[in-house]
């Protein structure tokens, strides 16, 4: 079950209708055999797969954004948010098709916030757990200045709380009336992972 | 101590409830320096102790007088022994912060050990936080949550917030901020609007 997509800005002012092709070598991060998912940069070629999860109201329930209704809006999102993002990866199965995405967004110089979203067809298979674990294993090496990876999960989003606990994030507490989600003020559970923590 | 000594001529400390809040002004600079030069006061603050009156004047002019919401904490003589402030976090959240002097200003700038009078532990910060909390929820209808982040070692301020009725949320925010070059664990406290 998905957690909120972090810092999503749909009201992007810049418009770009050009296809930006990622010419870099796709850097695949492989998971343990049982889950068979890998992470790679997301591109505009992923637009149709993106629309599968981004239009699903079950997926967006705990996200700060409403389901997408047009392919143009999806393309704009990939151009304006995904491609410039400092650290965002598509979550892919063996066929390299994206079934979701995971990102680490800087909060300040030492803190990053993890967020992910996965198509509902792929829930219940441990995919989110594996994706979060992969990020937990790699992110502190890639970003040595990061001292804290945190996650904010809606109190009702029990599925994502379990994902983070399974990976080894520490549940720090419930931050009451912490965030406005779609017009409602929500209590959020704060989790953190430090470079010194052991993953489970 | 000689019991026949005359009473020290320091300010008699009034019980909590006898403080008032008002804007800081530049002529507060000498009272400001009492706490701003004190390393023990600065310990959990983001700033280093002040070293000169010129520095103090500059800081008050640039950072204190320009602050969107900052109040001097004053005793009966209307002179400040600290200040308290509110910072916006977002539309529904505000963060509270304060600093208070450890001891009263002394006319000669020297406090004899026998005359030492503590300001800390007398409830001034508690009363200031209580007043500000009430004012925030009264004057800012959009605010749902007032929060405070306290260094894990700052037990005094944790007690202040608990006495006012703030809730200690969770265990600890680990590696939460960099303070004077060190990465610190912080405790998050919050006070919600009562409907």
Coordinates of C-alpha atoms in Angstrom, one line a residue:
Chain A
X1 CA 0.0 0.0 0.0
X2 CA 1.3 3.4 -1.0
X3 CA 2.5 6.1 1.2
X4 CA 2.2 9.7 0.2
X5 CA 4.2 10.9 -2.8
X6 CA 6.5 13.4 -1.3
X7 CA 6.5 17.1 -2.2
X8 CA 4.5 16.6 -5.4
X9 CA 3.9 19.9 -7.1
X10 CA 1.2 19.6 -9.8
X11 CA 0.8 23.3 -10.3
X12 CA 4.1 23.6 -12.1
X13 CA 4.3 26.9 -13.9
X14 CA 7.0 25.9 -16.4
X15 CA 5.6 24.2 -19.4
X16 CA 7.6 21.8 -21.5
X17 CA 6.1 19.7 -24.2
X18 CA 9.4 18.3 -25.4
X19 CA 10.2 14.7 -24.7
X20 CA 13.3 14.6 -22.6
X21 CA 15.0 11.4 -23.3
X22 CA 17.3 10.2 -20.6
X23 CA 20.5 9.3 -22.4
X24 CA 22.3 8.1 -19.3
X25 CA 23.0 4.4 -18.8
X26 CA 20.2 3.0 -16.9
X27 CA 21.5 2.2 -13.5
X28 CA 19.7 -0.8 -12.3
X29 CA 19.6 -1.7 -8.6
X30 CA 18.7 -5.3 -8.2
X31 CA 16.8 -6.9 -5.3
X32 CA 17.1 -10.3 -3.7
X33 CA 15.8 -13.1 -5.9
X34 CA 12.5 -13.6 -4.2
X35 CA 11.0 -10.3 -5.2
X36 CA 12.5 -9.7 -8.6
X37 CA 12.2 -5.9 -8.6
X38 CA 14.8 -3.4 -9.5
X39 CA 15.0 0.4 -9.4
X40 CA 16.0 2.6 -12.3
X41 CA 15.5 6.2 -13.3
X42 CA 12.1 7.0 -14.6
X43 CA 11.6 8.5 -18.1
X44 CA 8.8 9.9 -20.3
X45 CA 8.7 6.4 -21.9
X46 CA 7.1 5.3 -18.6
X47 CA 4.1 7.6 -19.2
X48 CA 1.5 4.9 -19.9
X49 CA 2.7 2.7 -17.0
X50 CA 2.6 5.9 -14.8
X51 CA -1.0 6.5 -15.8
X52 CA -2.0 3.0 -14.6
X53 CA -1.2 3.8 -11.0
X54 CA -1.7 7.6 -11.1
X55 CA -5.3 7.3 -12.2
X56 CA -6.2 4.8 -9.5
X57 CA -8.1 6.3 -6.5
X58 CA -7.1 3.4 -4.3
X59 CA -3.5 4.3 -4.9
X60 CA -3.9 8.0 -4.3
X61 CA -5.8 7.6 -1.0
X62 CA -2.9 8.6 1.2
X63 CA -1.2 10.8 -1.4
X64 CA -1.4 14.5 -1.3
X65 CA -2.6 14.5 -4.9
X66 CA -5.8 13.5 -6.6
X67 CA -5.8 10.9 -9.4
X68 CA -4.6 12.1 -12.7
X69 CA -7.3 12.4 -15.4
X70 CA -5.3 13.2 -18.6
X71 CA -2.2 12.0 -20.3
X72 CA -1.0 15.6 -20.8
X73 CA -1.1 16.2 -17.1
X74 CA 0.9 13.0 -16.6
X75 CA 3.5 14.1 -19.2
X76 CA 3.8 17.5 -17.5
X77 CA 4.3 15.8 -14.1
X78 CA 7.1 13.6 -15.5
X79 CA 8.8 16.6 -17.1
X80 CA 8.4 19.1 -14.3
X81 CA 8.7 16.9 -11.2
X82 CA 10.1 13.5 -12.0
X83 CA 13.0 14.3 -14.4
X84 CA 14.4 17.2 -12.4
X85 CA 14.0 15.3 -9.1
X86 CA 17.3 14.8 -7.2
X87 CA 16.5 11.1 -6.4
X88 CA 13.5 9.3 -7.9
X89 CA 13.4 5.8 -9.3
X90 CA 10.8 3.7 -11.1
X91 CA 10.1 0.4 -9.4
X92 CA 10.3 -2.3 -12.1
X93 CA 9.6 -6.0 -12.5
X94 CA 11.7 -8.2 -14.7
X95 CA 10.3 -6.8 -17.9
X96 CA 11.6 -3.4 -16.8
X97 CA 8.1 -1.9 -16.9
X98 CA 7.4 0.5 -14.1
X99 CA 4.8 -0.5 -11.6
X100 CA 5.4 2.4 -9.2
X101 CA 8.0 4.8 -8.1
X102 CA 10.1 5.6 -5.0
X103 CA 11.9 8.8 -4.1
X104 CA 14.1 10.5 -1.5
X105 CA 13.5 14.2 -1.3
X106 CA 15.9 16.5 0.7
X107 CA 14.3 18.1 3.7
X108 CA 17.4 20.0 4.6
X109 CA 21.2 19.4 4.5
X110 CA 21.1 16.2 6.6
X111 CA 17.5 14.9 6.3
X112 CA 15.8 13.2 3.4
X113 CA 12.2 12.0 3.2
X114 CA 11.3 8.8 1.5
X115 CA 8.0 8.3 -0.3
X116 CA 6.7 5.7 -2.7
X117 CA 3.6 4.7 -4.7
X118 CA 2.8 1.3 -6.2
X119 CA 0.0 0.2 -8.5
X120 CA -2.7 -1.6 -6.6
X121 CA -2.5 -4.7 -8.8
X122 CA 0.9 -5.3 -7.2
X123 CA 0.0 -4.8 -3.5
X124 CA 0.4 -7.6 -1.0
X125 CA 3.5 -9.1 -2.7
X126 CA 6.2 -7.4 -0.6
X127 CA 7.3 -5.1 -3.4
X128 CA 7.1 -1.9 -1.4
X129 CA 9.1 -3.6 1.4
X130 CA 11.8 -4.6 -1.1
X131 CA 11.9 -1.2 -2.8
X132 CA 12.3 0.6 0.6
X133 CA 14.9 -1.9 1.7
X134 CA 16.9 -1.3 -1.5
X135 CA 16.8 2.4 -0.9
X136 CA 17.8 2.0 2.7
X137 CA 20.8 -0.1 1.7
X138 CA 22.0 2.3 -0.9
X139 CA 21.0 5.9 -0.1
X140 CA 23.5 6.6 2.6
X141 CA 26.4 5.5 0.3
X142 CA 25.0 7.7 -2.5
X143 CA 24.4 10.6 -0.2
X144 CA 27.0 10.6 2.5
X145 CA 25.8 13.9 3.9
X146 CA 22.5 12.4 4.8
X147 CA 22.2 11.6 8.5
X148 CA 18.5 10.8 8.6
X149 CA 16.0 9.2 6.2
X150 CA 12.5 9.8 7.4
X151 CA 9.0 8.9 6.4
X152 CA 5.7 10.4 7.4
X153 CA 2.8 8.0 7.2
X154 CA -0.9 8.7 7.7
X155 CA -2.1 7.1 11.0
X156 CA -4.7 5.2 9.0
X157 CA -2.1 3.9 6.5
X158 CA -1.3 0.7 8.4
X159 CA 0.1 -1.0 5.3
X160 CA 2.9 1.5 4.8
X161 CA 3.6 1.6 8.5
X162 CA 4.2 -2.2 8.4
X163 CA 6.4 -1.8 5.3
X164 CA 8.7 0.6 7.1
X165 CA 8.8 -1.5 10.3
X166 CA 9.6 -4.6 8.4
X167 CA 12.6 -2.9 6.8
X168 CA 13.9 -1.6 10.1
X169 CA 12.8 2.0 10.3
X170 CA 12.3 3.3 13.9
X171 CA 8.8 4.5 14.7
X172 CA 9.4 7.7 16.5
X173 CA 5.9 8.7 17.4
X174 CA 2.6 10.2 16.2
X175 CA 2.8 13.8 15.1
X176 CA -0.7 15.1 15.7
X177 CA -2.5 17.4 13.3
X178 CA 0.8 17.5 11.3
X179 CA -0.3 17.7 7.7
X180 CA -3.2 18.9 5.6
X181 CA -4.2 16.1 3.2
X182 CA -6.8 17.0 0.7
X183 CA -8.4 19.5 3.0
X184 CA -8.2 17.4 6.1
X185 CA -5.7 17.8 9.0
X186 CA -4.2 14.4 9.6
X187 CA -2.1 12.8 12.3
X188 CA 1.1 11.3 10.9
X189 CA 3.4 8.7 12.2
X190 CA 7.1 9.6 11.9
X191 CA 9.7 7.0 11.1
X192 CA 13.4 7.3 10.7
X193 CA 16.4 5.4 9.5
X194 CA 19.9 6.4 10.3
X195 CA 23.1 5.4 8.6
X196 CA 24.1 3.5 11.8
X197 CA 20.8 1.5 11.9
X198 CA 20.8 -2.1 10.8
X199 CA 18.2 -3.1 8.3
X200 CA 16.1 -6.1 9.1
Chain B
X1 CA 27.5 33.8 55.1
X2 CA 27.1 36.3 57.9
X3 CA 23.5 36.2 59.1
X4 CA 23.7 39.8 60.1
X5 CA 24.4 40.9 56.6
X6 CA 21.9 43.4 55.2
X7 CA 19.4 42.0 52.6
X8 CA 20.9 41.9 49.1
X9 CA 19.6 44.7 46.9
X10 CA 18.5 42.5 44.0
X11 CA 15.0 42.5 42.6
X12 CA 12.6 40.5 44.7
X13 CA 11.3 37.8 42.4
X14 CA 7.6 37.8 41.9
X15 CA 5.7 34.6 41.7
X16 CA 4.6 33.2 38.2
X17 CA 1.7 35.2 36.8
X18 CA 3.5 38.5 37.3
X19 CA 5.1 38.6 33.9
X20 CA 4.0 40.6 30.9
X21 CA 4.8 40.3 27.2
X22 CA 5.5 43.3 24.9
X23 CA 7.6 44.0 21.8
X24 CA 11.3 44.3 22.2
X25 CA 12.9 47.7 21.7
X26 CA 16.5 48.8 21.0
X27 CA 16.8 50.3 24.5
X28 CA 16.4 46.7 25.9
X29 CA 20.0 46.1 24.7
X30 CA 21.5 46.1 28.2
X31 CA 19.0 43.6 29.5
X32 CA 19.4 41.6 26.3
X33 CA 23.1 41.3 27.0
X34 CA 22.5 39.8 30.4
X35 CA 21.2 36.6 28.8
X36 CA 22.9 36.9 25.3
X37 CA 26.4 36.9 26.8
X38 CA 25.7 33.9 29.0
X39 CA 27.2 30.7 27.6
X40 CA 24.9 28.5 29.7
X41 CA 21.9 30.3 28.2
X42 CA 23.3 30.0 24.7
X43 CA 24.0 26.3 25.1
X44 CA 20.8 25.0 23.3
X45 CA 20.3 28.1 21.1
X46 CA 21.5 28.3 17.6
X47 CA 23.6 31.4 18.4
X48 CA 26.9 31.8 20.1
X49 CA 27.1 34.1 23.2
X50 CA 27.2 37.8 22.3
X51 CA 30.6 39.5 22.9
X52 CA 29.9 43.2 22.6
X53 CA 27.3 45.8 22.9
X54 CA 27.7 46.7 19.2
X55 CA 27.1 43.1 18.3
X56 CA 24.0 43.1 20.5
X57 CA 22.7 46.2 18.9
X58 CA 23.2 44.8 15.4
X59 CA 21.5 41.5 16.3
X60 CA 18.5 43.3 17.9
X61 CA 18.2 45.6 14.9
X62 CA 18.6 42.9 12.2
X63 CA 16.9 39.8 13.8
X64 CA 14.9 40.7 16.8
X65 CA 13.0 43.9 15.7
X66 CA 12.3 42.4 12.3
X67 CA 10.9 39.2 13.6
X68 CA 7.3 38.7 12.6
X69 CA 6.3 37.6 16.1
X70 CA 8.6 38.1 19.1
X71 CA 7.8 39.4 22.6
X72 CA 10.0 40.5 25.5
X73 CA 9.2 38.6 28.7
X74 CA 9.1 41.3 31.3
X75 CA 8.8 41.4 35.1
X76 CA 7.0 44.1 37.0
X77 CA 9.5 46.8 36.2
X78 CA 8.8 46.2 32.5
X79 CA 12.4 45.2 31.8
X80 CA 12.9 42.0 29.9
X81 CA 14.6 38.9 31.2
X82 CA 14.2 37.0 28.0
X83 CA 12.0 36.8 24.9
X84 CA 9.6 34.3 23.3
X85 CA 8.8 34.0 19.7
X86 CA 6.5 32.2 17.2
X87 CA 7.7 30.9 13.8
X88 CA 5.4 29.8 11.1
X89 CA 6.0 26.2 9.9
X90 CA 3.0 26.1 7.5
X91 CA -0.6 27.2 7.4
X92 CA -1.7 25.1 10.3
X93 CA 1.5 24.8 12.4
X94 CA 3.6 27.2 14.3
X95 CA 6.7 26.6 16.3
X96 CA 7.5 28.3 19.7
X97 CA 10.9 29.2 21.0
X98 CA 12.2 31.3 23.9
X99 CA 15.2 32.3 25.8
X100 CA 15.4 33.6 29.4
X101 CA 18.2 34.9 31.6
X102 CA 19.7 32.7 34.3
X103 CA 20.0 35.6 36.7
X104 CA 18.8 39.2 37.1
X105 CA 20.8 42.1 35.7
X106 CA 23.0 43.6 38.3
X107 CA 23.8 47.3 38.2
X108 CA 27.5 46.8 38.5
X109 CA 27.6 43.8 36.2
X110 CA 29.1 41.8 39.0
X111 CA 27.1 39.4 41.0
X112 CA 28.7 38.3 44.3
X113 CA 28.3 34.7 44.9
X114 CA 26.4 35.2 48.1
X115 CA 23.9 37.4 46.3
X116 CA 23.4 35.1 43.4
X117 CA 19.7 34.8 42.6
X118 CA 18.5 32.3 40.1
X119 CA 15.9 33.2 37.5
X120 CA 15.7 29.7 36.0
X121 CA 13.4 27.3 37.9
X122 CA 11.1 30.1 39.0
X123 CA 8.4 29.6 36.4
X124 CA 9.0 32.6 34.2
X125 CA 9.4 30.6 31.0
X126 CA 6.4 28.4 31.9
X127 CA 4.2 31.5 32.4
X128 CA 5.4 33.0 29.1
X129 CA 4.7 29.8 27.2
X130 CA 1.3 29.6 28.8
X131 CA 0.4 33.1 27.8
X132 CA 1.7 32.8 24.2
X133 CA 0.0 29.4 23.7
X134 CA -3.4 31.0 24.7
X135 CA -2.7 34.0 22.5
X136 CA -1.8 32.0 19.4
X137 CA -4.9 30.0 19.4
X138 CA -7.0 33.0 20.1
X139 CA -5.5 35.4 17.5
X140 CA -4.6 32.9 14.8
X141 CA -7.7 30.9 13.9
X142 CA -6.0 28.9 11.1
X143 CA -3.4 27.4 13.5
X144 CA -4.2 23.8 14.6
X145 CA -0.9 22.9 16.2
X146 CA 1.8 24.7 18.2
X147 CA 5.0 22.8 18.4
X148 CA 8.4 23.0 20.0
X149 CA 11.6 21.1 19.3
X150 CA 13.8 20.7 22.3
X151 CA 17.3 19.2 22.5
X152 CA 17.3 15.8 24.1
X153 CA 19.6 17.2 26.8
X154 CA 17.6 20.3 27.5
X155 CA 15.6 18.8 30.4
X156 CA 14.7 22.2 31.8
X157 CA 12.8 23.3 28.7
X158 CA 11.2 19.9 28.4
X159 CA 9.8 20.3 31.9
X160 CA 8.5 23.8 31.0
X161 CA 6.5 22.5 28.1
X162 CA 5.2 19.6 30.0
X163 CA 4.0 21.9 32.8
X164 CA 2.1 24.0 30.3
X165 CA 0.4 20.9 29.0
X166 CA 2.3 20.2 25.8
X167 CA 2.3 16.6 24.7
X168 CA 5.6 14.8 24.2
X169 CA 5.1 13.1 20.9
X170 CA 6.9 9.9 20.5
X171 CA 10.3 8.9 21.7
X172 CA 12.8 11.0 19.9
X173 CA 13.5 12.6 16.6
X174 CA 16.9 11.1 15.9
X175 CA 19.6 13.1 14.1
X176 CA 17.1 15.8 13.5
X177 CA 19.1 19.0 13.3
X178 CA 22.7 20.4 13.2
X179 CA 23.3 22.7 16.1
X180 CA 26.7 24.5 16.2
X181 CA 28.2 21.7 14.1
X182 CA 26.8 18.7 16.0
X183 CA 24.0 16.5 14.9
X184 CA 21.4 16.5 17.7
X185 CA 18.5 14.4 18.7
X186 CA 15.4 16.4 19.5
X187 CA 12.2 15.9 21.4
X188 CA 9.0 17.1 19.6
X189 CA 6.2 18.6 21.7
X190 CA 2.9 19.9 20.6
X191 CA -0.2 21.6 21.8
X192 CA -3.4 21.3 19.7
X193 CA -6.3 23.7 19.4
X194 CA -9.0 22.7 21.8
X195 CA -12.4 22.6 20.1

